[in-house]
Short mmCIF file of C-alpha atoms in Angstrom, two decimals:
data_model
loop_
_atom_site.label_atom_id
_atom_site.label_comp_id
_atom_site.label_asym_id
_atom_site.label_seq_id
_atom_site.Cartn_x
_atom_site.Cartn_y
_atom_site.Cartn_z
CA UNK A 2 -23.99 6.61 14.81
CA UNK A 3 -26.76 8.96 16.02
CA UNK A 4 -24.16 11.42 17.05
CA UNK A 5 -23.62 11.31 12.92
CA UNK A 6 -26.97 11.23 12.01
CA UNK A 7 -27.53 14.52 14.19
CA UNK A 8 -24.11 16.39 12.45
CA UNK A 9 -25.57 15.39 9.00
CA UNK A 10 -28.99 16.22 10.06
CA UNK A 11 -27.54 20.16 10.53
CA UNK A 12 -26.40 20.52 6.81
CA UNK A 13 -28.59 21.84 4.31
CA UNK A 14 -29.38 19.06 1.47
CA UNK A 15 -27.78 20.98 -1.32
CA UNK A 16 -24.74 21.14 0.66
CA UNK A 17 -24.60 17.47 0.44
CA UNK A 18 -26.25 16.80 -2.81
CA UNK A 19 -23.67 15.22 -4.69
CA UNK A 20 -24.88 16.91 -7.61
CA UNK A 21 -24.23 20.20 -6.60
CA UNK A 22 -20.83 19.14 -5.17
CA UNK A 23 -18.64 18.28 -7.67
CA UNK A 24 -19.05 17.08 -11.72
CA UNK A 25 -20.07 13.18 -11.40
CA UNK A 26 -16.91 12.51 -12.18
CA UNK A 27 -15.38 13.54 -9.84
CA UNK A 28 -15.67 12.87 -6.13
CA UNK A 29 -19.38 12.68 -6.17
CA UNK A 30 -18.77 8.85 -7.08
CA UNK A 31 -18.04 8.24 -3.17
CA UNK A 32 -21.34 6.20 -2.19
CA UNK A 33 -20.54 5.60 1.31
CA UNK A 34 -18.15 7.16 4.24
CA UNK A 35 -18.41 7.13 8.23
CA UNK A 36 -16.62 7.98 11.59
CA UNK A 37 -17.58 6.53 14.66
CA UNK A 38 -17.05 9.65 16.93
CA UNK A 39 -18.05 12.03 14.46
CA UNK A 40 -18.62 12.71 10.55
CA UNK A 41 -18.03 16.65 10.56
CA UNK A 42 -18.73 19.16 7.57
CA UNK A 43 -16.48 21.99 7.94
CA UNK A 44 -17.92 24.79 5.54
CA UNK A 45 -15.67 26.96 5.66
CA UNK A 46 -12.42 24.86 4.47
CA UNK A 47 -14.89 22.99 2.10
CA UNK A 48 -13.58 19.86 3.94
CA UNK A 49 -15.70 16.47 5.34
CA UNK A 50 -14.10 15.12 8.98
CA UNK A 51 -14.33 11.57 9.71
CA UNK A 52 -12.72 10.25 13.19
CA UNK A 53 -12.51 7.28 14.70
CA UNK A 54 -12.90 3.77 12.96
CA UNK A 55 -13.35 5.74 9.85
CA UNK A 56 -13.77 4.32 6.35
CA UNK A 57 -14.79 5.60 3.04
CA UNK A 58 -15.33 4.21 -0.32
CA UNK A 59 -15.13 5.20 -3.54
CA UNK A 60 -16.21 2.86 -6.87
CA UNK A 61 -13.64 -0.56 -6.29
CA UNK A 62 -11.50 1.87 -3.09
CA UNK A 63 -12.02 1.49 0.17
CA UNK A 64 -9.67 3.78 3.25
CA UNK A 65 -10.30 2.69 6.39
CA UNK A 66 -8.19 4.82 8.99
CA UNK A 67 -8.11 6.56 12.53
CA UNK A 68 -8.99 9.92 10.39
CA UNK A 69 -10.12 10.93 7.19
CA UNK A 70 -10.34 14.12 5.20
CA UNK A 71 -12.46 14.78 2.32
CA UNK A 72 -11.27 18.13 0.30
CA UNK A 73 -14.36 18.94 -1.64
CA UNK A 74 -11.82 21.29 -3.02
CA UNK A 75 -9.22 19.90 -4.74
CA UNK A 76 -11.40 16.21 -5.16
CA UNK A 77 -8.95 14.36 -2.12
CA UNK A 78 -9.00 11.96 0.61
CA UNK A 79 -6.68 12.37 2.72
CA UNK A 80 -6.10 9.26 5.62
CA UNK A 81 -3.84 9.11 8.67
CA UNK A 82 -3.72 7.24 11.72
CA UNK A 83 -4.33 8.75 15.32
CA UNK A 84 -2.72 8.73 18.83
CA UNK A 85 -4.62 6.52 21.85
CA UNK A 86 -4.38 8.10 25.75
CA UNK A 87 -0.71 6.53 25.55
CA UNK A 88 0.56 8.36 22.58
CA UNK A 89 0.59 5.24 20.62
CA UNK A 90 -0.09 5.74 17.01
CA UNK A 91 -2.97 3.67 16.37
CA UNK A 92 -5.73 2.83 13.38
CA UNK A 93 -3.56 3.14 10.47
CA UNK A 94 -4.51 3.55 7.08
CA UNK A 95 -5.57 0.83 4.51
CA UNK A 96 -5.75 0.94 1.27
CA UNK A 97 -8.05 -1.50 -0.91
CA UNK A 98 -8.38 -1.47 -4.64
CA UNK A 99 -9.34 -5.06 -6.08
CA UNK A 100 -7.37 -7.70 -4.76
CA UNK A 101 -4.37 -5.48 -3.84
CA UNK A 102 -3.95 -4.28 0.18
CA UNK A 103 -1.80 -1.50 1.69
CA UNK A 104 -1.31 -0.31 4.55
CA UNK A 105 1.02 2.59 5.23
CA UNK A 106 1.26 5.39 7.82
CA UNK A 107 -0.54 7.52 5.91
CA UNK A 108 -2.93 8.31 2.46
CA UNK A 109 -3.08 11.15 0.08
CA UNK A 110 -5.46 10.32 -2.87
CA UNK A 111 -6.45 12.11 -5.91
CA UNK A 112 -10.48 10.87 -6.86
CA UNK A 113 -10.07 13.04 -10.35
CA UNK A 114 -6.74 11.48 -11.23
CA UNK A 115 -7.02 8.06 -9.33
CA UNK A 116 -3.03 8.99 -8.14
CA UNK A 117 -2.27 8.14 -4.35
CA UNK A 118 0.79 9.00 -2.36
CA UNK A 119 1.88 6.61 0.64
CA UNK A 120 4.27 6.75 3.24
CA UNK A 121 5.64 3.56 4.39
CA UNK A 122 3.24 1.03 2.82
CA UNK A 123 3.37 -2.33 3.66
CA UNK A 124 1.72 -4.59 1.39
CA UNK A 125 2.24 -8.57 0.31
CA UNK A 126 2.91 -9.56 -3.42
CA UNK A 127 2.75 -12.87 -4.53
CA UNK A 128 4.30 -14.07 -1.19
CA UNK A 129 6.85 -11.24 -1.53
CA UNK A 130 6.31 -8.09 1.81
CA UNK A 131 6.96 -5.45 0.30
CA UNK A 132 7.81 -2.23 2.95
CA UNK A 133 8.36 0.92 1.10
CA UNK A 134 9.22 4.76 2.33
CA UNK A 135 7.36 5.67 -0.13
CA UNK A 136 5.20 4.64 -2.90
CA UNK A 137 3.05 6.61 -5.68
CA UNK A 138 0.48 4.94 -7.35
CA UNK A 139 0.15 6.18 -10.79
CA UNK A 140 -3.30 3.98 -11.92
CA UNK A 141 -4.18 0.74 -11.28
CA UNK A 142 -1.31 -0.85 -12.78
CA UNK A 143 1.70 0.79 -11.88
CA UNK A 144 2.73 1.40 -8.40
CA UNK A 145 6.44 3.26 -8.19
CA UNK A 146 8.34 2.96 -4.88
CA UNK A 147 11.52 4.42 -3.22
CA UNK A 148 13.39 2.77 -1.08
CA UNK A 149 11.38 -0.44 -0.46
CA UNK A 150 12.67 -4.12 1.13
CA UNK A 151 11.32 -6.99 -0.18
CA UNK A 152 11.70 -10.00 1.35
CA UNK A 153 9.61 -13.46 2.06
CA UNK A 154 10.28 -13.41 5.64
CA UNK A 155 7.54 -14.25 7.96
CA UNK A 156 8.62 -10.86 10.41
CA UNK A 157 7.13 -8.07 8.25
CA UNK A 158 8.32 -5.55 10.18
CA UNK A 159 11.94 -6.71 11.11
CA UNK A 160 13.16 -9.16 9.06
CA UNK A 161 16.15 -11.42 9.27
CA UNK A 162 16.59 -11.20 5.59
CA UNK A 163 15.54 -8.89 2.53
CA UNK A 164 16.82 -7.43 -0.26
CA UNK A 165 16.86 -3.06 -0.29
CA UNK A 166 15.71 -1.69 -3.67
CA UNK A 167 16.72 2.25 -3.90
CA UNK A 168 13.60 2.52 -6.79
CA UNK A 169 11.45 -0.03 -8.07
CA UNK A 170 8.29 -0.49 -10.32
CA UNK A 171 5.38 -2.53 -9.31
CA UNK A 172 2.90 -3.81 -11.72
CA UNK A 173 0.78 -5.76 -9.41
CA UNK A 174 0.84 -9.77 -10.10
CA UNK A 175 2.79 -9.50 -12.80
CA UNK A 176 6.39 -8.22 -12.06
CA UNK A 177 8.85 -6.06 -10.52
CA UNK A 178 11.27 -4.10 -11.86
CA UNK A 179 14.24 -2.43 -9.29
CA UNK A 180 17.15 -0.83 -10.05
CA UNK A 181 20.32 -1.34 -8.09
CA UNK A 182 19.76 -3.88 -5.10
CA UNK A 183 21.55 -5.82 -2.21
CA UNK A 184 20.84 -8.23 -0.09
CA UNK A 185 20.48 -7.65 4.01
CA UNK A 186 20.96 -9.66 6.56
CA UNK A 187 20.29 -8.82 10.06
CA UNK A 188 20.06 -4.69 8.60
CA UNK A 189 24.06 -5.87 7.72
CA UNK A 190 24.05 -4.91 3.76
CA UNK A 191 26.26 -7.88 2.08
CA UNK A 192 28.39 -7.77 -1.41
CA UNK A 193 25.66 -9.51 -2.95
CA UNK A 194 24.05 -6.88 -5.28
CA UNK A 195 22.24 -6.68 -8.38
CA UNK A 196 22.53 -3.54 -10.91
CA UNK A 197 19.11 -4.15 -11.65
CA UNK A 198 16.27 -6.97 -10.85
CA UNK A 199 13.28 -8.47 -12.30
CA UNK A 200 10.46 -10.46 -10.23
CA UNK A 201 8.04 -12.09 -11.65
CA UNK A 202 4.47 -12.58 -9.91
CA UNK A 203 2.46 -14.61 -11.09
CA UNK A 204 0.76 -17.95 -10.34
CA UNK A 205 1.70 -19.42 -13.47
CA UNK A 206 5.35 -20.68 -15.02
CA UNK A 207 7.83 -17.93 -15.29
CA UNK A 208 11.77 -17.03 -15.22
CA UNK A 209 12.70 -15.20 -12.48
CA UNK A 210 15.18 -14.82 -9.45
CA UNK A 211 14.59 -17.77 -6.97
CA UNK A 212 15.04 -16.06 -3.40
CA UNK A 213 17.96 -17.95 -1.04
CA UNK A 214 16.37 -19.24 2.46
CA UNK A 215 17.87 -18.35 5.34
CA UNK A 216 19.01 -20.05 8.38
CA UNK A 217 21.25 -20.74 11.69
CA UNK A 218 22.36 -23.81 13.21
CA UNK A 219 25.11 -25.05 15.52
CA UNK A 220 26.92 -27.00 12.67
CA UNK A 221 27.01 -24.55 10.45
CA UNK A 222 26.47 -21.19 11.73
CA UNK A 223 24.19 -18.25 9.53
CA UNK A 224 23.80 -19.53 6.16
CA UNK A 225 21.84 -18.75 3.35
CA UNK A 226 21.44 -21.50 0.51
CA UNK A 227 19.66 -22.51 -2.73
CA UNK A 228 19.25 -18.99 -4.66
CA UNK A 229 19.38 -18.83 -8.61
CA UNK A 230 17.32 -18.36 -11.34
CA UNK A 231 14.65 -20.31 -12.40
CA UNK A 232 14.58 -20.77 -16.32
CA UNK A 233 10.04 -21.60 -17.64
CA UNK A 234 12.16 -23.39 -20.88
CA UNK A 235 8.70 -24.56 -22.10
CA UNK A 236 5.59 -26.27 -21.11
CA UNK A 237 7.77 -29.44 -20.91
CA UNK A 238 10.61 -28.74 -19.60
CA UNK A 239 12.55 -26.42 -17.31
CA UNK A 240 15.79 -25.46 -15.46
CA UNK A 241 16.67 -24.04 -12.66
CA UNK A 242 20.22 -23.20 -11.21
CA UNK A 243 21.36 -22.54 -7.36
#
């Protein structure tokens, strides 16, 4: 922190003045940002270096990541992990707007058009984990995604079990949409393939795809059981087929 305060301490005010920056519209809405090794103004780039532990916010966003860049420029925030004295890749980004958490190898966000573009996000919908190659996040309502598995397995990163969605459209807690998709199991892809999907999430009654559960036992072998669809009929009544 003082070795922060002493970096900042070296810039002239107006060089920092947010008002002199940028329109208020436009990235001069961040209100906080900080790296624990060092928070470093590089003039002649027009770019702000945050390292270590880094986070920044901006109105309901918060990136927390290994390291940041801020492009006065171009009005961007750009967040990536970093390597420990192993080579391990450690202190991946994440991504907070609202309720809604991702966190993918790495950040590229827009603060004029509120666009982000992720590589291999990992985020949790409505008990649904969702891993995706990559995802761009138009606003705050629509996420699109390439290549993402969604399944309700417990093992984010390996699961037993998911279902492989070439492109799909998010609208967070309310539904997805995919094009064609099969099912998975054990990275095996199975004849069991939709030309399209739709997922409902929500808390309340709806229709929508109820996901098989898996499992493996002596008696039986691997199995999967009890998928269908799930009919919300009315508010007295339902239906649901396996």
């Amino acid at each position: 922190e003082r070795q922060e305060n002493k970096l900042l301490d070296t810039i002239p005010l107006d060089t920092i003045n947010p008002e002199k920056i940028a329109p208020k519209e436009k990235i001069s809405d961040i209100i906080d940002y900080y790296g624990k090794d060092y928070v470093f103004f590089d003039r002649k780039s027009n770019k702000v270096h945050m390292y270590n532990e880094a986070f920044i916010t901006y109105e309901d966003i918060r990136i927390d990541a290994g390291h940041i860049i801020m492009d006065m420029s171009n009005n961007t925030i750009r967040a990536k992990g970093i390597k420990d004295t192993a080579g391990a890749y450690i202190q991946k980004p994440k991504f907070v707007q609202g309720g809604n958490e991702v966190t993918p190898d790495s950040i590229l966000f827009n603060t004029q058009t509120q666009k982000a573009l992720i590589h291999n996000s990992r985020t949790e919908q409505s008990g649904f984990h969702v891993l995706a190659e990559t995802t761009k996040k138009e606003n705050d309502s629509v996420i699109y995604v390439s290549n993402a598995r969604f399944t309700t397995s417990t093992n984010e990163e390996d699961p037993e079990y998911y279902f492989l969605a070439r492109k799909a459209k998010f609208v967070p807690k309310k539904k997805i949409v995919t094009g064609f998709t099969n099912m998975y199991i054990m990275n095996v892809p199975t004849p069991i393939a939709m030309p399209f999907g739709y997922f409902p999430l929500t808390e309340n009654r709806a229709s929508g795809f109820i996901i098989p559960s898996i499992g493996d036992n002596n008696r039986r072998g691997f199995f999967f059981q009890n998928g269908g669809y799930y009919f919300a009929l009315s508010d007295y009544y339902d239906l649901a087929v396996m």
